[in-house]
CSV table of C-alpha atoms in Angstrom, one decimal:
chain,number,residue,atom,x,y,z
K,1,UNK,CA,32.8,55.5,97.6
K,2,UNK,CA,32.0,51.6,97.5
K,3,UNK,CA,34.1,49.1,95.1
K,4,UNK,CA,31.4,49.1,92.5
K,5,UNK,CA,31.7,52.9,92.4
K,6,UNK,CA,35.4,52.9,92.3
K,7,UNK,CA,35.2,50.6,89.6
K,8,UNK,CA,33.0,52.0,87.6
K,9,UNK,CA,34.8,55.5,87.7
K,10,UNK,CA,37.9,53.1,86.6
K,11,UNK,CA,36.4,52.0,83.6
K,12,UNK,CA,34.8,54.9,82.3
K,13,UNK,CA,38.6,56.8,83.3
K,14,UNK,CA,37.7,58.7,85.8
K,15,UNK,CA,40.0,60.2,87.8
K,16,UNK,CA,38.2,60.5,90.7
K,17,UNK,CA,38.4,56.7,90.8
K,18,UNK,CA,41.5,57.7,93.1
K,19,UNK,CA,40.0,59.5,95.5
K,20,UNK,CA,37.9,56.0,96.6
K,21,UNK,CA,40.6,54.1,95.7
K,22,UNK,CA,43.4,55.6,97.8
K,23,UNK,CA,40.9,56.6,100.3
K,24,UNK,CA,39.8,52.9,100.7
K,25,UNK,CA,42.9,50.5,99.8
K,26,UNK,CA,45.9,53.4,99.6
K,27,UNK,CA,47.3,51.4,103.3
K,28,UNK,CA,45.9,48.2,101.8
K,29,UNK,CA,48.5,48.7,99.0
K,30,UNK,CA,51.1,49.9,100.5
K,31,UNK,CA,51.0,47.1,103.0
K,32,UNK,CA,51.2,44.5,100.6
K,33,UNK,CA,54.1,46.0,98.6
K,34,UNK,CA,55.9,46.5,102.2
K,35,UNK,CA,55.1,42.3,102.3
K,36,UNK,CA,57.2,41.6,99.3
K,37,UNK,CA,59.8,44.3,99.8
K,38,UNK,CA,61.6,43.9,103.6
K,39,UNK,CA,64.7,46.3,103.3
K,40,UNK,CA,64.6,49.8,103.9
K,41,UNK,CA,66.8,49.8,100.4
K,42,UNK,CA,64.0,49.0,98.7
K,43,UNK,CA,61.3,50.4,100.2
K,44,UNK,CA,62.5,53.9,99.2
K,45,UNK,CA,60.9,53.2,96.1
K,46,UNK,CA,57.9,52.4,97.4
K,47,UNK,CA,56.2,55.6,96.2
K,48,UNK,CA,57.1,54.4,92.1
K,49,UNK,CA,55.9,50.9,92.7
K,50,UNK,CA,52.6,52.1,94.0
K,51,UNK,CA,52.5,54.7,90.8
K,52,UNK,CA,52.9,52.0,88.7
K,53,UNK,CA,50.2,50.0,90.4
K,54,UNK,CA,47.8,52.9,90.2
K,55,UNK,CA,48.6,53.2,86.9
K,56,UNK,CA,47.9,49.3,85.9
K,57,UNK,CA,44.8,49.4,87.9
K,58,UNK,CA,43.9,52.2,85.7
K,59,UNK,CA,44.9,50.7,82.5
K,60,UNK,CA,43.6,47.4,83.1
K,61,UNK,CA,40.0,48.0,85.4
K,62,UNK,CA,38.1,46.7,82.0
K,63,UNK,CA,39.5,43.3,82.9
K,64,UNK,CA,38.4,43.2,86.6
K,65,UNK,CA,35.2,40.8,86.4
K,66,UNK,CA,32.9,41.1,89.8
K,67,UNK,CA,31.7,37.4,89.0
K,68,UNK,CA,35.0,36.1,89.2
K,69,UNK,CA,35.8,38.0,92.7
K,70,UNK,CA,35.9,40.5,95.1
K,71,UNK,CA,37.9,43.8,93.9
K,72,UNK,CA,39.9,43.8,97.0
K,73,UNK,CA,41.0,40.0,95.7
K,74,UNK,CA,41.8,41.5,92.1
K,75,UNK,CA,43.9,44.3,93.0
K,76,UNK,CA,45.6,42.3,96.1
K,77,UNK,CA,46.8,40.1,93.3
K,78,UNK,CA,47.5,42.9,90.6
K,79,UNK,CA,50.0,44.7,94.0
K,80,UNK,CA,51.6,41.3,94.5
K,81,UNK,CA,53.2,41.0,91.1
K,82,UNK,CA,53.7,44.2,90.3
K,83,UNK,CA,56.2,44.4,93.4
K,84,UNK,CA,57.7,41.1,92.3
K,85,UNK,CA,58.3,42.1,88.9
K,86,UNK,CA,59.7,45.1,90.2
K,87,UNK,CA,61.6,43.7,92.8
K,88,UNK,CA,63.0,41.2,90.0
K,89,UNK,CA,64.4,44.3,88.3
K,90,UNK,CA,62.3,43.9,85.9
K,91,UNK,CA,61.5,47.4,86.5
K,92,UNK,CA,63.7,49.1,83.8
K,93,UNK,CA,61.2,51.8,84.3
K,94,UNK,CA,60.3,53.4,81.3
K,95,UNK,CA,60.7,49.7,79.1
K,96,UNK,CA,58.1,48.1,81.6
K,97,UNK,CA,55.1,50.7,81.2
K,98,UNK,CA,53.5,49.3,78.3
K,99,UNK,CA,55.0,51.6,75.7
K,100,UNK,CA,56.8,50.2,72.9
K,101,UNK,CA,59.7,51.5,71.2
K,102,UNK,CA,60.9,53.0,74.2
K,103,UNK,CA,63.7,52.0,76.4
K,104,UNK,CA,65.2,53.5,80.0
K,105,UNK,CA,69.0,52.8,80.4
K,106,UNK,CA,67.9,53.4,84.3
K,107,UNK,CA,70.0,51.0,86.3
K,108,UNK,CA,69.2,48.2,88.7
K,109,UNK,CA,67.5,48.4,92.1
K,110,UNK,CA,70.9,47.4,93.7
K,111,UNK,CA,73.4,48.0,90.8
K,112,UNK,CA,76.4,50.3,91.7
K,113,UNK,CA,75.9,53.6,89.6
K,114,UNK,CA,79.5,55.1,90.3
K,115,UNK,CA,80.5,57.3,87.9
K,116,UNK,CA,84.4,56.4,88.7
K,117,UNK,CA,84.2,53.8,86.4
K,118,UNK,CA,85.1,56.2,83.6
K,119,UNK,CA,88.0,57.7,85.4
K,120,UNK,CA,90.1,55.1,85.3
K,121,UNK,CA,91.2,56.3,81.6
K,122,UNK,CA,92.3,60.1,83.0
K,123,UNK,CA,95.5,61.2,83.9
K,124,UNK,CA,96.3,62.0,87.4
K,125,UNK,CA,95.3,65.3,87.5
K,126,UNK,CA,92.0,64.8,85.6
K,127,UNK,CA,91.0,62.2,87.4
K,128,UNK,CA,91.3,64.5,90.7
K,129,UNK,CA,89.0,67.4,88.8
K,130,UNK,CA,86.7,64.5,87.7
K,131,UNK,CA,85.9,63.3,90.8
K,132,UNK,CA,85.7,66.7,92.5
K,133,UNK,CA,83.2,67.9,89.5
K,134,UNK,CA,81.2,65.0,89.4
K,135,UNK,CA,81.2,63.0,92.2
K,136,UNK,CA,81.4,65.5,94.7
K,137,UNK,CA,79.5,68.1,92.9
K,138,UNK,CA,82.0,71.2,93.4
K,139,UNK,CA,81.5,73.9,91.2
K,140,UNK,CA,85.1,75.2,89.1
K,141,UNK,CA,85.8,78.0,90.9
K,142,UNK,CA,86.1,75.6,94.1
K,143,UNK,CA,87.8,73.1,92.5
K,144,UNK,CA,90.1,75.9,90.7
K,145,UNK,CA,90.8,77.0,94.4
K,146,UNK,CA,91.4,73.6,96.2
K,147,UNK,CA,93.6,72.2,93.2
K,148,UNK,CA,95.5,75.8,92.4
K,149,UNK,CA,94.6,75.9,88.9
K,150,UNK,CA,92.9,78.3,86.9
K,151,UNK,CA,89.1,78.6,86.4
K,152,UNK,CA,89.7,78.1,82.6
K,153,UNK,CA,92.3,75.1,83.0
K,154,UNK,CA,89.4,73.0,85.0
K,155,UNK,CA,87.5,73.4,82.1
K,156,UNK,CA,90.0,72.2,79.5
K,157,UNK,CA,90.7,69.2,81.7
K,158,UNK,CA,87.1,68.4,81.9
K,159,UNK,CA,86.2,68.9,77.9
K,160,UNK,CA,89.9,67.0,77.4
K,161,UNK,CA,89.0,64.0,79.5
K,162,UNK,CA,85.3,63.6,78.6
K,163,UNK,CA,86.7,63.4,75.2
K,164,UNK,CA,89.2,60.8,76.3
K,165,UNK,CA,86.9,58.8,77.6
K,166,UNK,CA,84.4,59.0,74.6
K,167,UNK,CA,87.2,57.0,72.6
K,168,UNK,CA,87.8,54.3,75.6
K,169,UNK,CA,84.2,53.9,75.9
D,1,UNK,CA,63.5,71.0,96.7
D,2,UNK,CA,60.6,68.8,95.9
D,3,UNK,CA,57.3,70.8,96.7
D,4,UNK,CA,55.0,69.4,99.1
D,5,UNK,CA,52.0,69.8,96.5
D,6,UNK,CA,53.3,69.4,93.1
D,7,UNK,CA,54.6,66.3,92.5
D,8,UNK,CA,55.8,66.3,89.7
D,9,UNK,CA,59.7,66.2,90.5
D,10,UNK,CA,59.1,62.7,92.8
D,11,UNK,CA,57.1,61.5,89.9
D,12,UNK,CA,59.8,61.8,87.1
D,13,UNK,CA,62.2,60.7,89.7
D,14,UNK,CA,60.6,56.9,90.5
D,15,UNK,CA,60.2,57.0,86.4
D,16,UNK,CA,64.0,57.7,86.6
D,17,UNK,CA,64.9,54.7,89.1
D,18,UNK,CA,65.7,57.5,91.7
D,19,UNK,CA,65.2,56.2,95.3
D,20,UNK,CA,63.3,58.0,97.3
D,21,UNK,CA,63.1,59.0,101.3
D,22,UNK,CA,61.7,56.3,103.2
D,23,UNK,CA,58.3,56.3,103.9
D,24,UNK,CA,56.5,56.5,107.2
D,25,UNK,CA,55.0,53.2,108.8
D,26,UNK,CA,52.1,55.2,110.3
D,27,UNK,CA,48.7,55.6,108.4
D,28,UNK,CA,48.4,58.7,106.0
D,29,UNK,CA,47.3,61.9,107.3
D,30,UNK,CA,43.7,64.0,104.9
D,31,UNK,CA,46.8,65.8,103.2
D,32,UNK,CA,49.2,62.8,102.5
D,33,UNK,CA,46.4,60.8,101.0
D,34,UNK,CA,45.9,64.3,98.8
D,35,UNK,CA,49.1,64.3,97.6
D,36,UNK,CA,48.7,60.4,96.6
D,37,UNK,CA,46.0,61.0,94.7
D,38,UNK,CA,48.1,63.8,92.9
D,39,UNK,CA,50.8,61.4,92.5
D,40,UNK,CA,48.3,58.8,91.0
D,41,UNK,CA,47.0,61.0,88.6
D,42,UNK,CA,50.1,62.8,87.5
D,43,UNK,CA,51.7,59.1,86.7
D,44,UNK,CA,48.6,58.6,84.1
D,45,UNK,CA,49.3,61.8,82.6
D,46,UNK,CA,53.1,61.4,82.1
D,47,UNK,CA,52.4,57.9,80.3
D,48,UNK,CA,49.7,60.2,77.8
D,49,UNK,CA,53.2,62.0,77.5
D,50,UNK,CA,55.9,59.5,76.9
D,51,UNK,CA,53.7,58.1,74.6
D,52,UNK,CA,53.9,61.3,72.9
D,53,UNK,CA,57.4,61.4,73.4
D,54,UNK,CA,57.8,58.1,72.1
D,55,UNK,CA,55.6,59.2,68.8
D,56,UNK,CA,58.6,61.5,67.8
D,57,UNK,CA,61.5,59.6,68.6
D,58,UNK,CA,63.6,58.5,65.5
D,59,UNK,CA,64.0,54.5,64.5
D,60,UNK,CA,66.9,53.3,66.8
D,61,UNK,CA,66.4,56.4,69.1
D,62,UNK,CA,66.4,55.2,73.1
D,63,UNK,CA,65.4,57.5,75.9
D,64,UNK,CA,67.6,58.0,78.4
D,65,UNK,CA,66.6,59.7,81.5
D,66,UNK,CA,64.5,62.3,81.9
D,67,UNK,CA,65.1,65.8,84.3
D,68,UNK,CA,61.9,67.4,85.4
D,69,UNK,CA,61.8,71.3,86.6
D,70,UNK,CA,58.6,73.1,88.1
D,71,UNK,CA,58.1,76.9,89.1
D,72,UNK,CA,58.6,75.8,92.7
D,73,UNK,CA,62.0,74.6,92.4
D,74,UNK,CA,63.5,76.3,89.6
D,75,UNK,CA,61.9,79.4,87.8
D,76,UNK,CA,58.9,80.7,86.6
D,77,UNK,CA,60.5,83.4,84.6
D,78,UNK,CA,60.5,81.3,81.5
D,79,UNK,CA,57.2,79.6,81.5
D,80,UNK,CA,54.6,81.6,83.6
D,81,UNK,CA,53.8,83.8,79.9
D,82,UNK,CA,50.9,86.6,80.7
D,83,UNK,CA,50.6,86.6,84.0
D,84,UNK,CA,50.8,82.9,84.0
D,85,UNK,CA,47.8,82.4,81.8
D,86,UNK,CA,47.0,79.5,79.4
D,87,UNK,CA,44.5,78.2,77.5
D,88,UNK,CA,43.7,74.3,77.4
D,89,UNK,CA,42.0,72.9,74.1
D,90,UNK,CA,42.2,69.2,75.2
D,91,UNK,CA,40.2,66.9,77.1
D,92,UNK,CA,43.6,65.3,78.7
D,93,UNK,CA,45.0,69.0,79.8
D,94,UNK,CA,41.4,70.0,81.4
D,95,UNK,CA,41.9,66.9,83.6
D,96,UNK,CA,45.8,67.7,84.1
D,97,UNK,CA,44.9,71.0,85.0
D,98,UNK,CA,42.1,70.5,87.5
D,99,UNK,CA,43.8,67.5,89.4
D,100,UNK,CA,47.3,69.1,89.2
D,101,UNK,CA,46.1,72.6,89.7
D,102,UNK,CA,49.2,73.6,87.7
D,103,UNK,CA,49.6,75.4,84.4
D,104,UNK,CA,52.5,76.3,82.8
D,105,UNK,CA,55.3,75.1,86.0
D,106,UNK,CA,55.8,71.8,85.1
D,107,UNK,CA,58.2,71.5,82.6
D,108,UNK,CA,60.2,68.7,81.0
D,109,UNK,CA,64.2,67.8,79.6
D,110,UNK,CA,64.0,64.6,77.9
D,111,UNK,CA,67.7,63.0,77.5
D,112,UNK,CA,67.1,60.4,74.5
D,113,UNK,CA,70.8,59.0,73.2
D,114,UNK,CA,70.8,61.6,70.2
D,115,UNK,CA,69.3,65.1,71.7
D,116,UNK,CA,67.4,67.2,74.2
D,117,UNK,CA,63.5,67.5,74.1
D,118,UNK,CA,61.9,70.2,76.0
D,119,UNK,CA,58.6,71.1,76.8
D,120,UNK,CA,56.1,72.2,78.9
D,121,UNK,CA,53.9,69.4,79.8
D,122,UNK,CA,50.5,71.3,79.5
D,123,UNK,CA,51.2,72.6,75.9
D,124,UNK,CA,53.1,69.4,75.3
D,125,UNK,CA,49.7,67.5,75.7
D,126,UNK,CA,47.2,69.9,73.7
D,127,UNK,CA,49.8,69.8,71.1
D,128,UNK,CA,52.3,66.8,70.2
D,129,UNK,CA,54.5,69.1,68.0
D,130,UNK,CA,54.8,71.5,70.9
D,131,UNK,CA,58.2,70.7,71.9
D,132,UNK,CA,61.9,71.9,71.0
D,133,UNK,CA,64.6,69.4,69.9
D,134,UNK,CA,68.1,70.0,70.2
D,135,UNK,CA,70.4,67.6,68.6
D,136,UNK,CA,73.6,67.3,70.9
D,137,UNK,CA,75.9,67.5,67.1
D,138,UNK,CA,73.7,70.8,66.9
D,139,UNK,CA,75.7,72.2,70.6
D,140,UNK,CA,79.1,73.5,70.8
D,141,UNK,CA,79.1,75.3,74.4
D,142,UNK,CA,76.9,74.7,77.4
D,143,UNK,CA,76.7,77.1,80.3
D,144,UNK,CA,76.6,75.1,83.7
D,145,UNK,CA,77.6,77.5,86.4
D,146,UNK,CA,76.7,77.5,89.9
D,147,UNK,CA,75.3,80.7,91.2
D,148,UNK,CA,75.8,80.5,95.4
D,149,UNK,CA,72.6,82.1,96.8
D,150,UNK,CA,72.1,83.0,100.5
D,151,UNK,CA,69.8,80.1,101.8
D,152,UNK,CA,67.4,80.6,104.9
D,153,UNK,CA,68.9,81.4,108.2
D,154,UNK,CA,71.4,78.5,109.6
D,155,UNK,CA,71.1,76.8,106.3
D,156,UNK,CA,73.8,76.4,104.3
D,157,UNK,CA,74.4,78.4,100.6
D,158,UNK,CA,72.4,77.4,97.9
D,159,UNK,CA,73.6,77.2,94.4
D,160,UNK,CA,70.8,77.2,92.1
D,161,UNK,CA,72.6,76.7,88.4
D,162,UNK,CA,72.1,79.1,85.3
D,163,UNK,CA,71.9,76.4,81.7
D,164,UNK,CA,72.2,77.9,78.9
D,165,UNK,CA,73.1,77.2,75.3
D,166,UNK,CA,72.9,78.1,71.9
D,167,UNK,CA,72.0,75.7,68.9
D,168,UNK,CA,73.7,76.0,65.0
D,169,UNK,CA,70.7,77.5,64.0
D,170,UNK,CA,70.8,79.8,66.8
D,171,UNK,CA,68.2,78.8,68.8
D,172,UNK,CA,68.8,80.0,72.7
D,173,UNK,CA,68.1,77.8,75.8
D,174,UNK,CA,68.3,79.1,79.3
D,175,UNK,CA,66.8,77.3,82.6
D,176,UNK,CA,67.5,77.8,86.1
D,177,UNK,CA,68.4,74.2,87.6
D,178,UNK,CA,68.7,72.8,91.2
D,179,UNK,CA,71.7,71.1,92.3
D,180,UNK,CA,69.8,67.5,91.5
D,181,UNK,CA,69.1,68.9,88.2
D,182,UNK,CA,72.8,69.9,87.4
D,183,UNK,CA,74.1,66.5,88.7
D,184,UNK,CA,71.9,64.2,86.6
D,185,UNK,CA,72.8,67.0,83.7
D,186,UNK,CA,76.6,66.3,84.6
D,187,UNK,CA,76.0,62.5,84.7
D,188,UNK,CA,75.0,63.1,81.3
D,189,UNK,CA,77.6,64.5,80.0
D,190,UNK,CA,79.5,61.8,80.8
D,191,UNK,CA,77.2,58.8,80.1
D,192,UNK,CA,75.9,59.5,76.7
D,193,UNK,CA,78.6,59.1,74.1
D,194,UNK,CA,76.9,62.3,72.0
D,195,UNK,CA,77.2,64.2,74.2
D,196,UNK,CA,81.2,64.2,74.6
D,197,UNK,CA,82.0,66.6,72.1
D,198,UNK,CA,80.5,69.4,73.9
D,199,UNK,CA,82.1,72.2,76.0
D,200,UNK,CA,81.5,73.1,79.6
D,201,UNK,CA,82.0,77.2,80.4
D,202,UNK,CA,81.1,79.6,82.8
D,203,UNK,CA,79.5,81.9,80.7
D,204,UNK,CA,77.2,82.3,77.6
D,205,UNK,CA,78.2,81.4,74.7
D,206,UNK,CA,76.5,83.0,71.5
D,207,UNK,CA,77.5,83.0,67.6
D,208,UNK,CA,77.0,86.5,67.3
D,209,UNK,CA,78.5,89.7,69.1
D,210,UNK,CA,74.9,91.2,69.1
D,211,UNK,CA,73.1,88.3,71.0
D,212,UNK,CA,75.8,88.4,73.4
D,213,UNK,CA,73.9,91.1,74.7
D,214,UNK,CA,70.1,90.9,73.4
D,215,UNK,CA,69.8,86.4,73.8
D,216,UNK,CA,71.8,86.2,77.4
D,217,UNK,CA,69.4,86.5,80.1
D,218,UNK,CA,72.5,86.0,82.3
D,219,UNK,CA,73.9,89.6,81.2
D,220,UNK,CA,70.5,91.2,81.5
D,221,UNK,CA,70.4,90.1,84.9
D,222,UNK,CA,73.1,90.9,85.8
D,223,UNK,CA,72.8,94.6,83.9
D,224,UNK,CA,69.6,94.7,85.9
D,225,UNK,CA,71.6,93.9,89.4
D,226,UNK,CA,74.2,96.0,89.0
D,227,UNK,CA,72.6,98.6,86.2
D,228,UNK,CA,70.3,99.3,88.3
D,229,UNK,CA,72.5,100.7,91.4
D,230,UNK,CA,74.8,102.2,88.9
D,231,UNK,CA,71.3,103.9,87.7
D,232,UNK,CA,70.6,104.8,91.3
D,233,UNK,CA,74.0,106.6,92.1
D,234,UNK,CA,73.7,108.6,88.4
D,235,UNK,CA,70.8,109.9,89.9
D,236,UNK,CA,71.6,110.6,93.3
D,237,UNK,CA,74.8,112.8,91.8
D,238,UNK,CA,72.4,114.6,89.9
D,239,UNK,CA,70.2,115.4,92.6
D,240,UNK,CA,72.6,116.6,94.8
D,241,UNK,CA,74.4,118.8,91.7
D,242,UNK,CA,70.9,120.3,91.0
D,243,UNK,CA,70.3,121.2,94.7
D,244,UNK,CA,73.9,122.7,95.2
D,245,UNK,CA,73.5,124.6,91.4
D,246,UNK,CA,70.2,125.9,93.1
């Protein structure tokens, strides 16, 4: 499939505009996002950016004009800001794709998404099932075993303390 | 796990700010670039559906995350209807369904700041109104228990977790989850203010005595484990009493 095929299947939303498209610039992309974005931190989200590429090339092919320049020039450039804005943190996910009215409390690239920040509220002993349920991921029954507490009690400490920290927060 | 063809729970995860596993430096291989162009499509299709989603949130309403399930990692015992059969009317779902190959699998938990929305995607885009709503004020209990399964040989246990809940107006909801499900449902819990009020338990929950048996899937699974051998001794006693009485 040649760029005047892929675009064309673009603008008439095609969606076998892909096919040529990632058969013929998928590395091309990738490599220009990998340009912009150096750490391995970043670069595990390498497979939304290029969603989110695909997806404005798809939106936007009407405004790609062949007398103005080669495709391969248009969606170089269309890559290169993506990635920046997204590198920028602009890339709030949902509140970046074009859809109003809708907003994504999803948290920076590098922000620190602990959840211990709302522990600091618990007593002692919450705090320990806290951090066992939520952090850690252990299920009541092992937490009721490594803390010596009944099944039941893990559950009143963890309706107790969310509660607690509904009123702090 | 993420299946290797549907990718459907890597989409929703980028869309949730997830990080990903590194990708390779090497060129793509015929099936990777497949799966792209999967990926590609399914990320035009989910904007047709948040802005469907968006169409029936309330003024002031924010989304919040968003916790996507598929046959292949959770269950298709909710979703796969008559032998996993379903009609498309739309233009949009044709196309979903021939580039996704998937029916009824792919399923969707919206967390906005006020409820639950749940649908199936394909339904969800023939229909906008296909969807259920469940208003966190409207939930008292919530089910999240870890079942340990036996995983593959050398692996360690599995714990694929049982959902479930019942509305005001008695509504019943009960999903198989991973373990990434059940975390980001935790996180949840603990991040959206409306969500505080509700209880955490290790078993159903329902209004009435009677649905405590007919609306828990949990107990008819658990009848069907254990009924079942209970079944199989009844009978095995009989047989041997009828060929000793003989």
């Amino acid at each position: 499939m040649d760029d005047d095929e892929i675009v064309a299947r673009l603008k008439a939303q095609d969606e076998r505009a892909f096919d040529g498209l990632i058969d013929r610039y998928g590395a091309f992309i990738r490599q220009v996002i990998w340009h912009q974005v150096r750490s391995e931190a970043m670069r595990a989200y390498t497979e939304d950016i290029e969603n989110r590429v695909y997806y404005k090339v798809w939106a936007n092919a009407a405004q790609f004009d062949p007398a103005r320049g080669q495709f391969k020039q248009w969606l170089g450039s269309l890559v290169k800001h993506q990635t920046i804005d997204y590198v920028r943190g602009l890339k709030g996910t949902l509140a970046t794709l074009d859809i109003d009215n809708i907003a994504l409390a999803a948290p920076e690239p590098a922000a620190d998404v602990s959840l211990t920040q709302y522990f600091a509220v618990l007593s002692p002993t919450e705090k320990q099932v806290f951090e066992l349920f939520f952090a850690d991921g252990r299920t009541p029954e092992e937490i009721s075993q490594q803390l010596k507490m009944r099944v039941a009690a893990v559950y009143k400490h963890l309706s107790r303390g969310r509660a607690k920290i509904r009123r702090w927060f | 796990m993420p299946s290797t063809t549907n990718p459907f729970i890597r989409v929703v995860n980028g869309m949730n700010g997830l990080p990903q596993r590194p990708l390779a430096q090497t060129p793509m291989t015929f099936r990777q670039k497949l799966y792209r162009k999967r990926m590609a499509a399914l990320t035009v299709t989910m904007h047709q559906v948040l802005e469907q989603v968006g169409a029936l949130l309330e003024p002031g309403e924010t989304l919040v995350n968003m916790l996507p399930m598929t046959n292949e990692a959770n269950s298709a015992a909710a979703t796969d209807g008559l032998m996993g059969m379903y009609g498309v009317k739309t233009e949009q779902a044709r196309d979903y369904v021939t580039t996704q190959a998937s029916l009824r699998g792919n399923r969707l938990m919206v967390f906005t700041d006020r409820r639950i929305i749940f649908f199936i995607v394909i339904e969800f885009l023939d229909d906008s109104q296909a969807y259920y709503s469940y208003p966190y004020s409207a939930l008292d209990w919530v089910m999240l228990r870890a079942d340990p399964a036996p995983g593959a040989a050398g692996q360690a246990m599995i714990n694929p977790y049982t959902l479930d809940f019942e509305t005001a107006d008695r509504h019943v909801f009960t999903e198989f989850l991973t373990p990434e499900n059940a975390q980001m449902f935790k996180e949840n819990l603990l991040r959206i203010p409306a969500m505080a009020n509700i209880r955490l338990s290790d078993h159903v929950h329902r209004r009435r005595r009677w649905d405590q048996f007919a609306s828990n899937l949990d107990f008819q699974l658990a009848f069907a484990s254990k009924g079942f051998w209970l079944l199989l001794v009844f009978f095995i006693l009989v047989a041997i009493w009828g060929y000793l009485a003989h």
